[in-house]
């Protein structure tokens, strides 16, 4: 019998087992070390981060939107105010089918086609917004109806909002402007300016006018509160609160009574009027006709109203006072007259014979005066009183365009006045260098002739003409025109005055100024082109009529107002200041397509002066405006070139 052989090697197996065990143990140990390191990293090194996250589970920070500052006229009449209302709002990201939700909502709360259009427009413009309004100003009944049905509408809520309102609507729309929903473009701009944090929770921003240019002061400072919430997101208690600071209130220099008087004097006519205080540049009236209802823009304007405003032939959205450029016509002549005296090209005594036309030496073309047959002998005084064109044709030829450009440029024509609302246009006071850069053509003597009576390349805004008139009225002092007079801190009630800003003073010889100013007073007296507007005035006022050509009349043709399409008729202009001895108001009036300055623009100025200086329009001023506009008397003023 064979002996049994021991096949197992115990020591070797034991060694192998121990080796496996220690490898496994090492492996487990490494895993534990990794786990330990991770725990250490999370609990020690990242403790602050996760504590914050855990806190955020129960603490939410919500912004508190500040109340927007109010806007008043100089006597405290409200132009922009706030009121509280409930709005029905939708959070698009939480709703699968927006159209279906709106249809269901419409069953319980009235949602008009206009509301839907507006909502869709907002949806397109404001991709980054959580919540968008469908309806504002809900009634108590509508709020109760929605509250009962709320469970059916996840992503729809009712919010208490502070809304803006403009009680004066059209009358001040071009000054106050409006606020409207913040869109993506606004957000980008706020981000670039580093102001985005102050607009958390805000839904509106100033888009135009004072609302835009004083946005910083009006907006205020956003507050916030820390609210403890439960797992479902319901708030339990307020932990801390930083209250918002309301925006500042603005007091404008505008006199709303004067603004209303000017609006009334215009009636249905289109045009613009700017009235300034010559002693400080304050804007007393700023009219652009027609206006528009600025309340339409607050929640975002609907397509129908937008089309009505935007496509209207009357262009109500165009701020004519600030952005309308017109040939200044004969209102340019007082500045030409001053240039003549100051630059030594004419004396007050010099007179010329006016045959009714002017020709350049060696040129056949005749530049006609508005009065066939001319004005006889004309000196500087008479040239302004009867508005003689021939005098200025000859003067312009002696002055030359570059003298005209540099001298008259001092009165603010051809550049922005720097008023405190955005969007001002510079107009155009041409020069030979300008024509070369613009048209690559040299300047011709004939170009100067047209410019001398405010036609040709010459363009000005009503605001610039008012500014230039102010500089004559106060003997050369150029103040920056401004609409905001005072800023009031809404917390303390403290009022800070915005000081008048003297831009520069022109060094004009008093005797030259006196010659021109005396002639401007005689314009409003018997024999002057604005005699009717000046009749029976209880004060003396100075002015200059003008007619701004819309289309050029061909050489040798007569102007026939009745045969010309109404939109192509001349614009009427008038610049004036009063009382003449100690001016308290200087203005420019432009009336579109109504013929002559003497017959329509000057009577509007007279009504404004009467209201400002006497507190009421005089009977004489009212009677004049009631007359038909197309009265062709001796001062029917057409500068045919």
PDB file of N, CA and C in Angstrom, residues 436-490:
ATOM      1  N   UNK A 436     -17.607 122.249 -48.775  1.00  0.00           N
ATOM      2  CA  UNK A 436     -16.538 121.474 -49.414  1.00  0.00           C
ATOM      3  C   UNK A 436     -16.518 120.044 -48.851  1.00  0.00           C
ATOM      4  N   UNK A 437     -16.640 119.921 -47.506  1.00  0.00           N
ATOM      5  CA  UNK A 437     -16.580 118.568 -46.918  1.00  0.00           C
ATOM      6  C   UNK A 437     -17.853 117.771 -47.217  1.00  0.00           C
ATOM      7  N   UNK A 438     -18.982 118.477 -47.329  1.00  0.00           N
ATOM      8  CA  UNK A 438     -20.262 117.793 -47.547  1.00  0.00           C
ATOM      9  C   UNK A 438     -20.482 117.425 -49.016  1.00  0.00           C
ATOM     10  N   UNK A 439     -20.199 118.381 -49.928  1.00  0.00           N
ATOM     11  CA  UNK A 439     -20.538 118.193 -51.345  1.00  0.00           C
ATOM     12  C   UNK A 439     -19.329 118.203 -52.277  1.00  0.00           C
ATOM     13  N   UNK A 440     -18.129 118.413 -51.711  1.00  0.00           N
ATOM     14  CA  UNK A 440     -16.911 118.539 -52.542  1.00  0.00           C
ATOM     15  C   UNK A 440     -17.099 119.638 -53.608  1.00  0.00           C
ATOM     16  N   UNK A 441     -17.760 120.730 -53.192  1.00  0.00           N
ATOM     17  CA  UNK A 441     -17.972 121.856 -54.116  1.00  0.00           C
ATOM     18  C   UNK A 441     -17.538 123.141 -53.427  1.00  0.00           C
ATOM     19  N   UNK A 442     -17.075 124.090 -54.242  1.00  0.00           N
ATOM     20  CA  UNK A 442     -16.720 125.352 -53.603  1.00  0.00           C
ATOM     21  C   UNK A 442     -17.985 126.190 -53.360  1.00  0.00           C
ATOM     22  N   UNK A 443     -17.833 127.156 -52.488  1.00  0.00           N
ATOM     23  CA  UNK A 443     -18.962 128.021 -52.128  1.00  0.00           C
ATOM     24  C   UNK A 443     -19.121 129.113 -53.188  1.00  0.00           C
ATOM     25  N   UNK A 444     -20.369 129.335 -53.628  1.00  0.00           N
ATOM     26  CA  UNK A 444     -20.623 130.380 -54.633  1.00  0.00           C
ATOM     27  C   UNK A 444     -21.269 131.594 -53.973  1.00  0.00           C
ATOM     28  N   UNK A 445     -21.061 132.764 -54.591  1.00  0.00           N
ATOM     29  CA  UNK A 445     -21.656 134.004 -54.068  1.00  0.00           C
ATOM     30  C   UNK A 445     -23.178 133.866 -53.967  1.00  0.00           C
ATOM     31  N   UNK A 446     -23.786 133.155 -54.924  1.00  0.00           N
ATOM     32  CA  UNK A 446     -25.248 132.963 -54.907  1.00  0.00           C
ATOM     33  C   UNK A 446     -25.721 132.185 -53.677  1.00  0.00           C
ATOM     34  N   UNK A 447     -24.860 131.265 -53.178  1.00  0.00           N
ATOM     35  CA  UNK A 447     -25.217 130.503 -51.966  1.00  0.00           C
ATOM     36  C   UNK A 447     -25.382 131.451 -50.776  1.00  0.00           C
ATOM     37  N   UNK A 448     -24.501 132.452 -50.722  1.00  0.00           N
ATOM     38  CA  UNK A 448     -24.523 133.410 -49.603  1.00  0.00           C
ATOM     39  C   UNK A 448     -25.815 134.223 -49.615  1.00  0.00           C
ATOM     40  N   UNK A 449     -26.267 134.574 -50.829  1.00  0.00           N
ATOM     41  CA  UNK A 449     -27.480 135.384 -50.976  1.00  0.00           C
ATOM     42  C   UNK A 449     -28.672 134.664 -50.311  1.00  0.00           C
ATOM     43  N   UNK A 450     -28.799 133.371 -50.601  1.00  0.00           N
ATOM     44  CA  UNK A 450     -29.920 132.600 -50.026  1.00  0.00           C
ATOM     45  C   UNK A 450     -29.818 132.538 -48.504  1.00  0.00           C
ATOM     46  N   UNK A 451     -28.601 132.312 -47.997  1.00  0.00           N
ATOM     47  CA  UNK A 451     -28.394 132.177 -46.549  1.00  0.00           C
ATOM     48  C   UNK A 451     -28.777 133.471 -45.826  1.00  0.00           C
ATOM     49  N   UNK A 452     -28.533 134.639 -46.477  1.00  0.00           N
ATOM     50  CA  UNK A 452     -28.729 135.935 -45.804  1.00  0.00           C
ATOM     51  C   UNK A 452     -30.154 136.140 -45.319  1.00  0.00           C
ATOM     52  N   UNK A 453     -31.141 135.516 -46.010  1.00  0.00           N
ATOM     53  CA  UNK A 453     -32.528 135.691 -45.570  1.00  0.00           C
ATOM     54  C   UNK A 453     -33.053 134.384 -44.967  1.00  0.00           C
ATOM     55  N   UNK A 454     -32.105 133.570 -44.441  1.00  0.00           N
ATOM     56  CA  UNK A 454     -32.509 132.376 -43.689  1.00  0.00           C
ATOM     57  C   UNK A 454     -33.019 131.240 -44.546  1.00  0.00           C
ATOM     58  N   UNK A 455     -32.611 131.212 -45.830  1.00  0.00           N
ATOM     59  CA  UNK A 455     -33.003 130.095 -46.699  1.00  0.00           C
ATOM     60  C   UNK A 455     -31.739 129.357 -47.115  1.00  0.00           C
ATOM     61  N   UNK A 456     -31.770 128.700 -48.275  1.00  0.00           N
ATOM     62  CA  UNK A 456     -30.586 127.982 -48.728  1.00  0.00           C
ATOM     63  C   UNK A 456     -30.273 126.824 -47.798  1.00  0.00           C
ATOM     64  N   UNK A 457     -28.987 126.723 -47.435  1.00  0.00           N
ATOM     65  CA  UNK A 457     -28.572 125.595 -46.582  1.00  0.00           C
ATOM     66  C   UNK A 457     -28.904 125.817 -45.097  1.00  0.00           C
ATOM     67  N   UNK A 458     -29.407 127.020 -44.796  1.00  0.00           N
ATOM     68  CA  UNK A 458     -29.627 127.424 -43.414  1.00  0.00           C
ATOM     69  C   UNK A 458     -30.751 126.625 -42.722  1.00  0.00           C
ATOM     70  N   UNK A 459     -30.475 125.990 -41.577  1.00  0.00           N
ATOM     71  CA  UNK A 459     -31.511 125.243 -40.841  1.00  0.00           C
ATOM     72  C   UNK A 459     -31.356 125.460 -39.342  1.00  0.00           C
ATOM     73  N   UNK A 460     -32.491 125.651 -38.663  1.00  0.00           N
ATOM     74  CA  UNK A 460     -32.436 125.850 -37.203  1.00  0.00           C
ATOM     75  C   UNK A 460     -33.604 125.147 -36.533  1.00  0.00           C
ATOM     76  N   UNK A 461     -33.426 124.802 -35.253  1.00  0.00           N
ATOM     77  CA  UNK A 461     -34.551 124.248 -34.480  1.00  0.00           C
ATOM     78  C   UNK A 461     -35.231 125.411 -33.742  1.00  0.00           C
ATOM     79  N   UNK A 462     -36.524 125.284 -33.416  1.00  0.00           N
ATOM     80  CA  UNK A 462     -37.190 126.328 -32.624  1.00  0.00           C
ATOM     81  C   UNK A 462     -36.445 126.622 -31.313  1.00  0.00           C
ATOM     82  N   UNK A 463     -35.858 125.582 -30.694  1.00  0.00           N
ATOM     83  CA  UNK A 463     -35.097 125.792 -29.457  1.00  0.00           C
ATOM     84  C   UNK A 463     -33.886 126.693 -29.708  1.00  0.00           C
ATOM     85  N   UNK A 464     -33.165 126.459 -30.809  1.00  0.00           N
ATOM     86  CA  UNK A 464     -32.003 127.301 -31.126  1.00  0.00           C
ATOM     87  C   UNK A 464     -32.410 128.747 -31.374  1.00  0.00           C
ATOM     88  N   UNK A 465     -33.526 128.924 -32.069  1.00  0.00           N
ATOM     89  CA  UNK A 465     -33.981 130.292 -32.352  1.00  0.00           C
ATOM     90  C   UNK A 465     -34.373 131.011 -31.063  1.00  0.00           C
ATOM     91  N   UNK A 466     -34.973 130.285 -30.120  1.00  0.00           N
ATOM     92  CA  UNK A 466     -35.323 130.885 -28.821  1.00  0.00           C
ATOM     93  C   UNK A 466     -34.045 131.253 -28.060  1.00  0.00           C
ATOM     94  N   UNK A 467     -33.053 130.366 -28.137  1.00  0.00           N
ATOM     95  CA  UNK A 467     -31.760 130.597 -27.473  1.00  0.00           C
ATOM     96  C   UNK A 467     -31.092 131.854 -28.044  1.00  0.00           C
ATOM     97  N   UNK A 468     -31.052 131.947 -29.386  1.00  0.00           N
ATOM     98  CA  UNK A 468     -30.427 133.099 -30.044  1.00  0.00           C
ATOM     99  C   UNK A 468     -31.160 134.398 -29.689  1.00  0.00           C
ATOM    100  N   UNK A 469     -32.501 134.313 -29.590  1.00  0.00           N
ATOM    101  CA  UNK A 469     -33.313 135.491 -29.241  1.00  0.00           C
ATOM    102  C   UNK A 469     -33.016 135.931 -27.813  1.00  0.00           C
ATOM    103  N   UNK A 470     -32.853 134.954 -26.918  1.00  0.00           N
ATOM    104  CA  UNK A 470     -32.495 135.248 -25.519  1.00  0.00           C
ATOM    105  C   UNK A 470     -31.162 136.012 -25.461  1.00  0.00           C
ATOM    106  N   UNK A 471     -30.206 135.607 -26.307  1.00  0.00           N
ATOM    107  CA  UNK A 471     -28.881 136.245 -26.281  1.00  0.00           C
ATOM    108  C   UNK A 471     -28.965 137.712 -26.736  1.00  0.00           C
ATOM    109  N   UNK A 472     -29.873 138.007 -27.683  1.00  0.00           N
ATOM    110  CA  UNK A 472     -30.084 139.424 -28.061  1.00  0.00           C
ATOM    111  C   UNK A 472     -30.798 140.155 -26.924  1.00  0.00           C
ATOM    112  N   UNK A 473     -31.840 139.504 -26.369  1.00  0.00           N
ATOM    113  CA  UNK A 473     -32.674 140.146 -25.337  1.00  0.00           C
ATOM    114  C   UNK A 473     -31.845 140.563 -24.124  1.00  0.00           C
ATOM    115  N   UNK A 474     -30.896 139.713 -23.711  1.00  0.00           N
ATOM    116  CA  UNK A 474     -30.131 140.066 -22.504  1.00  0.00           C
ATOM    117  C   UNK A 474     -28.732 140.603 -22.829  1.00  0.00           C
ATOM    118  N   UNK A 475     -28.605 141.161 -24.035  1.00  0.00           N
ATOM    119  CA  UNK A 475     -27.370 141.857 -24.442  1.00  0.00           C
ATOM    120  C   UNK A 475     -26.125 140.978 -24.471  1.00  0.00           C
ATOM    121  N   UNK A 476     -26.281 139.754 -24.959  1.00  0.00           N
ATOM    122  CA  UNK A 476     -25.085 138.945 -25.203  1.00  0.00           C
ATOM    123  C   UNK A 476     -24.793 137.848 -24.199  1.00  0.00           C
ATOM    124  N   UNK A 477     -25.668 137.662 -23.208  1.00  0.00           N
ATOM    125  CA  UNK A 477     -25.403 136.588 -22.229  1.00  0.00           C
ATOM    126  C   UNK A 477     -26.053 135.289 -22.711  1.00  0.00           C
ATOM    127  N   UNK A 478     -25.241 134.252 -22.867  1.00  0.00           N
ATOM    128  CA  UNK A 478     -25.754 132.960 -23.339  1.00  0.00           C
ATOM    129  C   UNK A 478     -25.857 131.987 -22.168  1.00  0.00           C
ATOM    130  N   UNK A 479     -27.074 131.786 -21.682  1.00  0.00           N
ATOM    131  CA  UNK A 479     -27.312 130.816 -20.601  1.00  0.00           C
ATOM    132  C   UNK A 479     -27.706 129.466 -21.189  1.00  0.00           C
ATOM    133  N   UNK A 480     -27.289 128.399 -20.528  1.00  0.00           N
ATOM    134  CA  UNK A 480     -27.700 127.055 -20.984  1.00  0.00           C
ATOM    135  C   UNK A 480     -29.189 126.893 -20.694  1.00  0.00           C
ATOM    136  N   UNK A 481     -29.993 126.543 -21.705  1.00  0.00           N
ATOM    137  CA  UNK A 481     -31.422 126.333 -21.436  1.00  0.00           C
ATOM    138  C   UNK A 481     -31.598 125.088 -20.572  1.00  0.00           C
ATOM    139  N   UNK A 482     -32.489 125.163 -19.571  1.00  0.00           N
ATOM    140  CA  UNK A 482     -32.711 123.953 -18.763  1.00  0.00           C
ATOM    141  C   UNK A 482     -34.161 123.863 -18.312  1.00  0.00           C
ATOM    142  N   UNK A 483     -34.614 122.612 -18.193  1.00  0.00           N
ATOM    143  CA  UNK A 483     -35.998 122.341 -17.810  1.00  0.00           C
ATOM    144  C   UNK A 483     -36.148 122.055 -16.328  1.00  0.00           C
ATOM    145  N   UNK A 484     -35.105 121.464 -15.719  1.00  0.00           N
ATOM    146  CA  UNK A 484     -35.208 121.133 -14.289  1.00  0.00           C
ATOM    147  C   UNK A 484     -34.617 122.278 -13.474  1.00  0.00           C
ATOM    148  N   UNK A 485     -35.461 122.813 -12.582  1.00  0.00           N
ATOM    149  CA  UNK A 485     -35.087 123.991 -11.789  1.00  0.00           C
ATOM    150  C   UNK A 485     -34.548 123.571 -10.416  1.00  0.00           C
ATOM    151  N   UNK A 486     -35.198 122.557  -9.823  1.00  0.00           N
ATOM    152  CA  UNK A 486     -34.813 122.110  -8.479  1.00  0.00           C
ATOM    153  C   UNK A 486     -34.951 120.595  -8.348  1.00  0.00           C
ATOM    154  N   UNK A 487     -34.126 120.020  -7.477  1.00  0.00           N
ATOM    155  CA  UNK A 487     -34.221 118.590  -7.166  1.00  0.00           C
ATOM    156  C   UNK A 487     -34.522 118.461  -5.680  1.00  0.00           C
ATOM    157  N   UNK A 488     -35.595 117.724  -5.369  1.00  0.00           N
ATOM    158  CA  UNK A 488     -36.011 117.595  -3.969  1.00  0.00           C
ATOM    159  C   UNK A 488     -35.728 116.188  -3.463  1.00  0.00           C
ATOM    160  N   UNK A 489     -35.017 116.114  -2.328  1.00  0.00           N
ATOM    161  CA  UNK A 489     -34.757 114.825  -1.687  1.00  0.00           C
ATOM    162  C   UNK A 489     -36.061 114.322  -1.080  1.00  0.00           C
ATOM    163  N   UNK A 490     -36.526 113.149  -1.543  1.00  0.00           N
ATOM    164  CA  UNK A 490     -37.853 112.696  -1.097  1.00  0.00           C
ATOM    165  C   UNK A 490     -37.840 112.198   0.352  1.00  0.00           C
TER     166      UNK A 490
END
